[in-house]
Structure formats: C-alpha cells, structure tokens
C-alpha cells in the first residue's frame, strides 16, 4: 500500500498510470465493443468525425470505422510494444548473465557480438530484417527486439559482474550447485531490477519503430496498428487530416504514458531500495 | 598516455572482430532474403527466362554464396568495397558522395538536440520538480513520441508550402552554380527543416538525462558545501551542478550517433536528402548486398571511431578507467 | 513499359476516356510557342540504366525519350495510331517476312555524326533482339537488317511476323542508339548507358545521384524550331507526398506518372495555378488483375473462380480505390484500346448470393465459423492501389466465407514468391497492356512458360484451346483475321477465368498552367517533349 502511495505521489506518475489504464481498457474492450474485423467496410468512405454517431470518429478511404480501428490498434500497438520489450529484455538478460558470469573467452565473444549489434543502427537492422523475412506482427516484434536487446545485455552483465563476487554466490559454489543454475537461479534475479528499468524506454521505442516501419510500407496488413493508420492517412494529410491526427494523438499519449509510468516505477523502486 | 595507447590497441583488435561479425551477419541476412538483385531489377522491366539468366550471370549471382562471401572479404582486405549492382559504379564513390550529406544532417541534429537539450535540461533541473521542469520535461517527451515522418510532413506543409520560408527538401538548390559562402548558406537553409525534425525527436533524451543528472548532483556534498558558502544559485547551477551532470551525456553522444543514422532513413526520404540512410533503404529494396554491406561498414567504422574518441577522452581525463574492464 | 518503380509510391490513375470532364490540358493553339525556360519535373526513381534500347520501361523513357528517339511515336490521330520520328515511312511485305523503313534525312547525333540506316541495323540486331527486355520476344525471329542505302532499313524475319505487331511495338521498342558509340566494347558496360547519346530534342547534361538529372536543348534538332525549352531538370523526390508539396511551393512545374497521390488530386485541382491532367497516358494502360494459382485444388474449380469474380464489386473498386480515375474491366484487353477490344464477353455482376451459391455447388460448404477455406493473398507492392485493392479483396472474400490472409512483401520478395516459387493462392498484379496482346498480354494465360519469368502465367493454368488460339494469332498476318482471333481470345479468357480482370487505369499529371503542349499524344510523359513550352 505504501508502495502505491509512493508511486502516486507525483502528478506525472498518476497521469502515466491513468493513460496506461485507459489503454489497457481499450485493448480489452476492443472485441466486446467492436466484435468482428475492424478492417471491415462499415460505411461511406471518408466520413468526417462527429457526423454520424454510429461511426463517431468517421471512416477512412475504404469506409472502415476509425473508432473500431483505434480500439483494435490499441491492442496491437500495446502487444507489439510489450512483446518486443519482453523479448529484448529476456535475450539481453540471458546474454548479459552468461557473459558476466562465465567471463573469459565466452564473455569476450558475447560482448563482441553485442558490440556488432550496437554498431548497426537498430532501425536499419529492423528495416532490413522485416524487408527480408516479410512483415507480419511476429517478425516486426522480432526485428525490434533484435535492435533493442543490447542495452539490457550490457546492464545485466555489469550487474552480474558485481554480484558474482558476493558471499551467497560463493556459498552456492561451495555446496556444488551447477554454474548455470547459480547464474540463472541466484545471480540473474538479483541483477534484474536495473534491467527491467529499461523496459519503458524499449516499449515506447518499439511502438514508434512499428509506426516508422509501417510508414515505409512494412506493416502487417492483416492487423490494425496506430502506426499503420498514421502511415495510411499521411497521403491525405491535407484533405483528411483527422485520419492521421487521431491515431497520432493516441500514439503520443501512449508513449508519454509509458514513459511517465515507467519513470514513476523506477523512482518508487529506487526509493524502496534506498529505504531497505 | 601509454594507458591510452594500450586501450587504443585493445580496442582496434576488438573492432576488427566486431566488423567481421557485422559483415558476415549482414551478408547472411541478405542471402536469406527472398528474391535477389535480379528479382528486384525485373520488377521495373520484365523480361524472359534467357534475359534473367544473362543478368544473374553478369552480376555474379550464379556463384555460390560462399564464393561470393570469400570474394567480398578478399576484396575488402584490399580496401575495395566492390561494385554496386544498382548504380553500376564503385560503391566507395557512391558512399563518399552521400556521406557528407548524412554527416552534416546527423551532426547538426546532434548539436541541436545536445545543445538545446542540455541547456533546457539545466534550466529545468535548476529547480527540480518546479513548473518549468515539468512542462519542459513533458513537452520534450511529447515531441519524442511523435513519429519522425509525421513531424517532418507537418513541418513541410507549414514552413515550406504555406509560409514558403524554407525549401521543401533536397540538400541545396539544384543546378544553382552557387559557390563558397553563398552555397553554404543555401545548404544551411535546406537543412533547417530536416535537422529540426531529426533533432527535436532526440531532444528529450538529452534534456531528461541532464535534469536527472542534475537532480543527482544537487544532493552531493560539494554542492551542499557550495550552498553553505553562500554562492549564488545561478553560480552553483552552472559551475557545479551542470558541469558534473554533463559527463554522462558525452557518453550518450557516442551511442546516439549510430541511432541517428537509423532515424535519418525516414527523414532523408521525407525531405529528399541524398544521404546514406535513404541509400541503405534503397539497397535493401534492390537487394544490393555489397552496397548495403558498404553502408553498414561505413556506419560501423564511424561508430568505432566515435567510441574510441570517447574512450580516449575518458582515459585521459580519468585515470581510474585505464585499461580495465569498464569499457568492454 | 512497366516501370512500376516510377510510381511504386503513387498510384495511379485514370483512364482519360472516362474522365474527359476533369480539367483538360490547355493547348496553346492560338498562341505562338515561346522559346526558352527551364522545366522542373518530379522524378521518383533513378533508373540504373538510361539506355531505352536495352531497357524499354517507363522509368527509363521518362528521362531518356527526350534524348534517344524511336522510329515512330504513338499519336492520337496518325495513321495506325503512329506519328513518324526517325522513320518517315514503313511498309510490311505481304508474306510477313520483311518490313521496310524509310528514314528521316538530315538527322544528326548529339556528337555531330550523321544518323544512318547502319545505326538502325546495329540497334535492332545487336541490342533490341538480344538484350532488350521486350525486344527479345517481339524481334526473336529477326534475322538480318539490310541497308541498301543510308536511309533505308529492311528488317528480314525467318518466320512470318504480323506487321500489325511490329507497328504496335514501334513506340516503345524501337529506340535507336548510335552504332559508332556502341560498336567497341561490351554494350552493357558502355558509359553511354548512363549518359545517353541520341538524336532527340534534348542532350544529356548531368546527373547528381539522389538529386537531379539535367537535360539541355539540342540546337541541331531536326524538328523545325524545336525544342522550345532550354532545359529540363528532373528533381528526385522519393517521398510520395513531396511532389504535391513541391508543386504548391512552385519548386517544380510538372509531376507526371501520378506522383501526386489520387487522394490529393481533388484538393490540388483547386490550387490556383495548378491543373490536373488525365490525358496523355492512353498508350500506357495498367490492368488490375487477380492472379490465380490453379495448383490450389479449390481454385482449379471454375465455379470457385466464378464465385470470386461475382464477389468483387468493381464499381466500388473504381470509386473507392481509384477515386474514379479508372474504368471497370471486362477482360484482358482494356476498353480504351482502339484495335482489339470487344465487349462481347461473359461478365460477372457483383452478386454475393450468387457467389455463395456457386461455392456451395462446388462443394465448399461453410464451416461452423462461417468459413469455407483459407488462402494466401499477395497484393503486388508496386502501387498503393494494388495494396488497397488487396485490403478490399480480403473483405470481399470474407463476405463469401473465404478467409484470405494478406502477405505483404517488398517488390523483390513479391516477384520471387509469385513468379518463381509459386508461393501464393491469389495475387493482385498490375500487368501493362502495350497496344498489342502479343507483346505482354497473352503471356499471362499461355502455358509452358519457364519458372521465374515475371508478369507471366505462373499459376499453373493450362488450357489447350487457349494455347492453340494464342499460337494461331501470333502467326496470322492478315490484320482483320488477327484482330478477330484476339476477340475470341478475350471471350475465352472471360469464360474460363485463368485470371480475373478488375479494372484498368493509367496515370495523372499535375502541372502549372503555364506549361503548354502537354498530353498531346497517348504516351506523352514518355515522348520527346520537343513541342512543350512555358508561357510567360
């Protein structure tokens, strides 16, 4: 309870939490409020917002319901962000732990690979990967994770380096635990908090990267994403600006919400650690 | 100084491995792609089976992957980046032609986001938690959350089409025969919008890092001591707090420089800037493996050089870093 | 002429026949053309080879048709739809074994050397036949070109070749390049491929990759008083919204090939000083086609193909995907073709109930979830419109219980997946009709084409009657008889649906209203622009 109160101390964290809660609610309600395919043609094309109350946010060029797309887009955008972050954190934590714990040649090799990934601009890597494998939601997630795991790997490794010298690790060695077991059972959990602190940045970057890929025509055409909506609406930026502004505002609010809430969490946990 | 040299040597050896991984990885990735350079080419021409075979042979695509990789690495050893299939020209020339534009764009955007970001960060961090602090920090985040292409398109409509203050794109006025200062001014005018679009996106990063760093420094003893001495707040902010908070931002510069090349793919395409990012996208679409390899190598070398400079600067400034593990 | 890249980002446009009501080009009849000035034009791609004799595609022609000329150009009112350029007269022998061209006198190459029949013979035998993407098919039986004098070239064929086909091929396939420039060294590596030398009204001046191409006036041009313009500059604008912005900001005066997206045309037509022109592309008709993989058991069933045809609302496609800048299609020859088109073919009205009934009849009942079967749908990525039609088609198929999963590939991957790997069930393609079904249309239905040939029948379709018909038409010399065979061909295709033709479209230009004499022939954007001028 104390934790929550601490978290809710700043208006930024509250705003972030509210935005994220709204987003999750939208994602969960999408199928209830708008059952069926959000890409189905629902009415007259290019209907302006607030004209027809059955289609409150209007329709796009083919006559698809913008509000339905917005709700279902919340789901995919969120899914892309969370999945990419989860994948990047998992890979990063594993690589970082192995490198830090094993040391020596293994460390050297893993870190050079990490360096190699960091030398290539992550967006370029995502672009090449998606063009080559073909854009589907899973591939987009993988492509984003591919460029994002190096940060967590470095942080995890640095943490592990400091943890592995501690007494409880030495103790585990003495009782004959398998090194891998020590690494993942004893060391990794202790190294995680600073790694997890990176998650909000990765989620936000993932949502933006998906939008930029859609802009270049590399989105999954079977799913609605906000990035895809903005990309499609941009050709009509001057004739029907609402088509890109509505998902654009949603996107900005989401990224903002993720950042603010993430920061709140980091500050709260930092304060907790400071107390303990 | 010897320490710096040791570090340099270690780094160079490491870098060669890194570059090798990058080259082989990129090569394998492009080999796994469905469709090769000939498939990409015939999209615009069509052609019969004989013509397609002829092209594959001319472009050396009928050799095995291993032979091509070996040939590429062998040529690379002689500092030859090979011939671009797309442009029928040496890749070195193609890249050198575009590199200055991209460096100019990325450099100016970095200066803008770093300069303005840290300045605003100081302003915001001078009174942590105050109104200005919150406004700036949220405002810059909102800018960061706007997709770059969208920001670019809106800037073009407002400043180039409606107000006509600035050109809609390109790097300089075409066929203008301008030289010297006049040309520099012309290029600067063309860069205003793309640099703003790219720079504003990264502004939040520096601003927030600066203010976070400052919040940290405020709590430290020497600041408390300075306050106890009764120094003016302004003096404390600029001379003590900001100065110390600036260091981590410099490290950030190195990392960010790579990422901007990614961001410039989209910005260069929106603003028709003939740069490396756009070239990379074209190389992927055209399945021009050697060209993409050349671009990625160029960017990798750039990163290695920047990081090396950052490391050396650190080693010189702070003897504790030395040749230890810290930079691995 | 299928340069898809030229407009991969944009799309398309309108068959002028249908849209005569939208702004027509202001033709400067009463005014004397003014000399001088520079025309700034939007270009969205940079062709890697500018030699139109090797690469006959719109992307190349857009720039090089001003530099290198063909024997004849398409024309709205000329005999057989042609206007003489480097040839002034052409005649086919009755046996179909030779065609005689009389060439224009007093024509000089840009380097000052005279143009002669030797150049034509060289281009035809050394380039069109062995190297050119389209010429390799049309000129495959060309055996020799006799040059009895400097202004006569006689094409000799080993097999009877319809004169109608050769005529129809002239505007796109007959670019003549100078023998003296190309005779030494490998033709493909000749530097002139990137800095072409021709006889046209403009000379190649310079190229800055990623920025612009510049052409300069050829003062020695054979056309009287032509050209009027001093310079043409093509600005490379890779983003799809750039051309409209550049026009409005007056940084360019012309955006051809639908560089301004359809969705923006209505707005831009109201901007003072700009006009939208739908004419000038009649010879460059693109067809929106659903390609079918007949290896898929369900799709091998004619009833299923008929059901799909009935499920598609072509009027909706024309209205919403093409915003009216297109026409619905009835078969494999577009309605605006003056020689071959026939409306006398089976048609498939939009009728979801009928489509469902056909599928039931074929034995593909709906499952409990309302679905009959699933398939992969690959819309070609070259045009916005092909992708949008893919989105629409997925919905149209859902309405009849077919669950289509869209696969979004980039161009290279799409070509490989459809034409080499056959990894598709349905694909959306934009083949080009090039004025004669034998050039690039019959190949879409004919069987026996090797794997990997793009824009051909790779769907495993085989119909012996249709193959026989195509073979017969290709060797019929009499124009009327040949035309009749192609009418039967259209009927047969519409009946058996090897693929489904949905719509036909072409491009749109947007220009400043000071630019005159634009759109005055059916291939205007890829013609010489010798008579184009700027007012004021």
CSV table of N, CA and C in Angstrom, one decimal, chain A residues 137-213:
chain,number,residue,atom,x,y,z
A,137,UNK,N,3.2,-9.5,-37.8
A,137,UNK,CA,3.4,-9.0,-36.5
A,137,UNK,C,4.6,-9.6,-35.7
A,138,UNK,N,4.7,-10.9,-35.8
A,138,UNK,CA,5.8,-11.6,-35.1
A,138,UNK,C,7.1,-11.1,-35.6
A,139,UNK,N,7.2,-11.0,-36.9
A,139,UNK,CA,8.5,-10.6,-37.5
A,139,UNK,C,8.9,-9.1,-37.0
A,140,UNK,N,7.8,-8.3,-37.0
A,140,UNK,CA,8.1,-6.9,-36.6
A,140,UNK,C,8.6,-6.9,-35.2
A,141,UNK,N,7.9,-7.7,-34.3
A,141,UNK,CA,8.4,-7.8,-32.9
A,141,UNK,C,9.8,-8.2,-32.8
A,142,UNK,N,10.1,-9.3,-33.6
A,142,UNK,CA,11.5,-9.9,-33.6
A,142,UNK,C,12.5,-8.8,-34.0
A,143,UNK,N,12.1,-8.1,-35.1
A,143,UNK,CA,13.0,-7.1,-35.7
A,143,UNK,C,13.3,-6.0,-34.7
A,144,UNK,N,12.3,-5.6,-33.9
A,144,UNK,CA,12.5,-4.5,-33.0
A,144,UNK,C,13.4,-5.0,-31.8
A,145,UNK,N,13.1,-6.3,-31.4
A,145,UNK,CA,13.8,-6.8,-30.3
A,145,UNK,C,15.3,-7.0,-30.7
A,146,UNK,N,15.5,-7.3,-31.9
A,146,UNK,CA,16.9,-7.5,-32.4
A,146,UNK,C,17.7,-6.3,-32.2
A,147,UNK,N,17.1,-5.1,-32.3
A,147,UNK,CA,17.9,-3.9,-32.2
A,147,UNK,C,17.9,-3.4,-30.7
A,148,UNK,N,17.1,-4.1,-29.9
A,148,UNK,CA,16.9,-3.5,-28.5
A,148,UNK,C,17.5,-4.3,-27.4
A,149,UNK,N,18.0,-5.5,-27.7
A,149,UNK,CA,18.5,-6.3,-26.6
A,149,UNK,C,19.9,-6.0,-26.0
A,150,UNK,N,20.6,-5.2,-26.8
A,150,UNK,CA,22.0,-4.9,-26.4
A,150,UNK,C,22.1,-4.1,-25.1
A,151,UNK,N,21.2,-3.1,-25.0
A,151,UNK,CA,21.2,-2.3,-23.8
A,151,UNK,C,21.0,-3.1,-22.5
A,152,UNK,N,19.9,-3.9,-22.5
A,152,UNK,CA,19.7,-4.8,-21.3
A,152,UNK,C,20.9,-5.8,-21.1
A,153,UNK,N,21.5,-6.2,-22.2
A,153,UNK,CA,22.6,-7.2,-22.0
A,153,UNK,C,23.7,-6.5,-21.3
A,154,UNK,N,24.1,-5.3,-21.7
A,154,UNK,CA,25.2,-4.6,-21.0
A,154,UNK,C,24.9,-4.3,-19.6
A,155,UNK,N,23.7,-3.9,-19.3
A,155,UNK,CA,23.3,-3.6,-17.9
A,155,UNK,C,23.4,-4.8,-17.1
A,156,UNK,N,22.8,-5.9,-17.6
A,156,UNK,CA,22.7,-7.2,-16.9
A,156,UNK,C,24.2,-7.7,-16.6
A,157,UNK,N,25.0,-7.5,-17.6
A,157,UNK,CA,26.4,-8.0,-17.4
A,157,UNK,C,27.1,-7.2,-16.3
A,158,UNK,N,26.9,-5.9,-16.3
A,158,UNK,CA,27.6,-5.1,-15.3
A,158,UNK,C,27.1,-5.5,-13.9
A,159,UNK,N,25.8,-5.7,-13.8
A,159,UNK,CA,25.2,-6.1,-12.5
A,159,UNK,C,25.8,-7.4,-12.1
A,160,UNK,N,25.8,-8.4,-13.0
A,160,UNK,CA,26.3,-9.7,-12.7
A,160,UNK,C,27.7,-9.7,-12.2
A,161,UNK,N,28.5,-8.9,-12.9
A,161,UNK,CA,29.9,-8.7,-12.5
A,161,UNK,C,30.1,-8.4,-11.1
A,162,UNK,N,29.2,-7.5,-10.6
A,162,UNK,CA,29.3,-7.1,-9.2
A,162,UNK,C,28.7,-8.1,-8.3
A,163,UNK,N,27.7,-8.8,-8.7
A,163,UNK,CA,27.0,-9.7,-7.9
A,163,UNK,C,27.8,-11.0,-7.7
A,164,UNK,N,28.5,-11.4,-8.8
A,164,UNK,CA,29.1,-12.8,-8.7
A,164,UNK,C,30.1,-12.9,-7.7
A,165,UNK,N,30.7,-11.8,-7.2
A,165,UNK,CA,31.7,-11.8,-6.2
A,165,UNK,C,31.1,-11.9,-4.8
A,166,UNK,N,29.8,-11.8,-4.7
A,166,UNK,CA,29.2,-11.7,-3.3
A,166,UNK,C,29.2,-13.1,-2.6
A,167,UNK,N,29.0,-13.0,-1.3
A,167,UNK,CA,29.1,-14.2,-0.5
A,167,UNK,C,28.1,-15.4,-0.9
A,168,UNK,N,26.9,-15.0,-1.2
A,168,UNK,CA,25.9,-16.0,-1.4
A,168,UNK,C,26.2,-16.8,-2.7
A,169,UNK,N,26.9,-16.2,-3.6
A,169,UNK,CA,27.3,-16.9,-4.8
A,169,UNK,C,28.4,-17.9,-4.5
A,170,UNK,N,29.3,-17.4,-3.7
A,170,UNK,CA,30.4,-18.2,-3.3
A,170,UNK,C,29.9,-19.4,-2.5
A,171,UNK,N,28.9,-19.2,-1.7
A,171,UNK,CA,28.2,-20.2,-0.9
A,171,UNK,C,27.6,-21.3,-1.8
A,172,UNK,N,26.9,-20.8,-2.9
A,172,UNK,CA,26.3,-21.7,-3.8
A,172,UNK,C,27.4,-22.6,-4.5
A,173,UNK,N,28.5,-22.0,-4.8
A,173,UNK,CA,29.6,-22.8,-5.4
A,173,UNK,C,30.1,-23.9,-4.5
A,174,UNK,N,30.2,-23.5,-3.2
A,174,UNK,CA,30.7,-24.4,-2.2
A,174,UNK,C,29.8,-25.6,-2.1
A,175,UNK,N,28.5,-25.4,-2.1
A,175,UNK,CA,27.6,-26.5,-2.0
A,175,UNK,C,27.4,-27.3,-3.3
A,176,UNK,N,28.2,-26.9,-4.3
A,176,UNK,CA,28.3,-27.7,-5.5
A,176,UNK,C,27.1,-27.5,-6.5
A,177,UNK,N,26.5,-26.3,-6.5
A,177,UNK,CA,25.5,-26.0,-7.5
A,177,UNK,C,26.1,-25.9,-8.9
A,178,UNK,N,25.4,-26.3,-9.9
A,178,UNK,CA,25.9,-26.2,-11.3
A,178,UNK,C,26.0,-24.7,-11.6
A,179,UNK,N,27.1,-24.4,-12.3
A,179,UNK,CA,27.3,-22.9,-12.6
A,179,UNK,C,26.1,-22.3,-13.3
A,180,UNK,N,25.5,-23.0,-14.2
A,180,UNK,CA,24.3,-22.4,-14.9
A,180,UNK,C,23.2,-22.1,-13.9
A,181,UNK,N,23.1,-23.1,-13.0
A,181,UNK,CA,22.0,-22.9,-12.0
A,181,UNK,C,22.3,-21.7,-11.1
A,182,UNK,N,23.5,-21.6,-10.8
A,182,UNK,CA,23.9,-20.4,-10.0
A,182,UNK,C,23.6,-19.1,-10.8
A,183,UNK,N,24.0,-19.2,-12.0
A,183,UNK,CA,23.9,-18.0,-12.9
A,183,UNK,C,22.4,-17.6,-12.9
A,184,UNK,N,21.5,-18.5,-13.2
A,184,UNK,CA,20.1,-18.2,-13.5
A,184,UNK,C,19.2,-18.2,-12.3
A,185,UNK,N,19.6,-19.0,-11.3
A,185,UNK,CA,18.8,-19.0,-10.1
A,185,UNK,C,19.2,-18.0,-9.0
A,186,UNK,N,20.5,-17.8,-8.9
A,186,UNK,CA,21.0,-17.0,-7.8
A,186,UNK,C,21.3,-15.6,-8.3
A,187,UNK,N,22.0,-15.5,-9.4
A,187,UNK,CA,22.6,-14.2,-9.8
A,187,UNK,C,21.6,-13.4,-10.6
A,188,UNK,N,21.0,-14.0,-11.6
A,188,UNK,CA,20.1,-13.3,-12.5
A,188,UNK,C,19.0,-12.5,-11.8
A,189,UNK,N,18.2,-13.2,-10.9
A,189,UNK,CA,17.1,-12.5,-10.2
A,189,UNK,C,17.6,-11.2,-9.5
A,190,UNK,N,18.8,-11.3,-9.0
A,190,UNK,CA,19.4,-10.1,-8.3
A,190,UNK,C,19.8,-9.0,-9.2
A,191,UNK,N,20.1,-9.4,-10.5
A,191,UNK,CA,20.6,-8.4,-11.4
A,191,UNK,C,19.4,-7.8,-12.2
A,192,UNK,N,18.2,-8.4,-12.0
A,192,UNK,CA,17.1,-7.9,-12.9
A,192,UNK,C,16.6,-6.5,-12.7
A,193,UNK,N,16.5,-6.0,-11.5
A,193,UNK,CA,15.8,-4.7,-11.4
A,193,UNK,C,16.3,-3.6,-12.3
A,194,UNK,N,17.6,-3.3,-12.3
A,194,UNK,CA,18.1,-2.3,-13.2
A,194,UNK,C,17.8,-2.6,-14.7
A,195,UNK,N,17.8,-3.9,-15.0
A,195,UNK,CA,17.5,-4.3,-16.4
A,195,UNK,C,16.0,-3.9,-16.7
A,196,UNK,N,15.1,-4.3,-15.8
A,196,UNK,CA,13.7,-4.0,-16.0
A,196,UNK,C,13.4,-2.5,-16.1
A,197,UNK,N,14.3,-1.7,-15.5
A,197,UNK,CA,14.1,-0.3,-15.5
A,197,UNK,C,14.1,0.2,-17.0
A,198,UNK,N,14.8,-0.5,-17.8
A,198,UNK,CA,14.9,-0.1,-19.2
A,198,UNK,C,13.6,-0.4,-20.0
A,199,UNK,N,12.7,-1.1,-19.4
A,199,UNK,CA,11.6,-1.6,-20.2
A,199,UNK,C,10.7,-0.5,-20.8
A,200,UNK,N,10.4,0.6,-20.0
A,200,UNK,CA,9.5,1.6,-20.5
A,200,UNK,C,10.1,2.2,-21.8
A,201,UNK,N,11.4,2.5,-21.8
A,201,UNK,CA,12.1,3.0,-23.0
A,201,UNK,C,11.9,2.1,-24.2
A,202,UNK,N,12.1,0.8,-23.9
A,202,UNK,CA,12.0,-0.1,-25.0
A,202,UNK,C,10.6,-0.2,-25.5
A,203,UNK,N,9.6,-0.3,-24.6
A,203,UNK,CA,8.2,-0.4,-25.1
A,203,UNK,C,7.9,0.9,-26.0
A,204,UNK,N,8.3,2.0,-25.5
A,204,UNK,CA,8.0,3.3,-26.3
A,204,UNK,C,8.7,3.2,-27.6
A,205,UNK,N,10.0,2.8,-27.6
A,205,UNK,CA,10.7,2.8,-28.9
A,205,UNK,C,10.1,1.8,-29.8
A,206,UNK,N,9.6,0.7,-29.3
A,206,UNK,CA,9.0,-0.4,-30.1
A,206,UNK,C,7.8,0.1,-30.8
A,207,UNK,N,6.9,0.9,-30.1
A,207,UNK,CA,5.7,1.4,-30.7
A,207,UNK,C,6.1,2.4,-31.8
A,208,UNK,N,7.1,3.2,-31.6
A,208,UNK,CA,7.5,4.2,-32.6
A,208,UNK,C,8.1,3.5,-33.8
A,209,UNK,N,8.9,2.5,-33.5
A,209,UNK,CA,9.6,1.8,-34.6
A,209,UNK,C,8.5,1.1,-35.5
A,210,UNK,N,7.5,0.5,-34.9
A,210,UNK,CA,6.5,-0.1,-35.7
A,210,UNK,C,5.8,0.9,-36.6
A,211,UNK,N,5.6,2.1,-36.1
A,211,UNK,CA,5.0,3.2,-36.9
A,211,UNK,C,5.9,3.5,-38.1
A,212,UNK,N,7.2,3.7,-37.8
A,212,UNK,CA,8.1,4.0,-38.9
A,212,UNK,C,8.2,2.9,-39.9
A,213,UNK,N,8.1,1.7,-39.5
A,213,UNK,CA,8.2,0.6,-40.5
A,213,UNK,C,6.9,0.6,-41.3
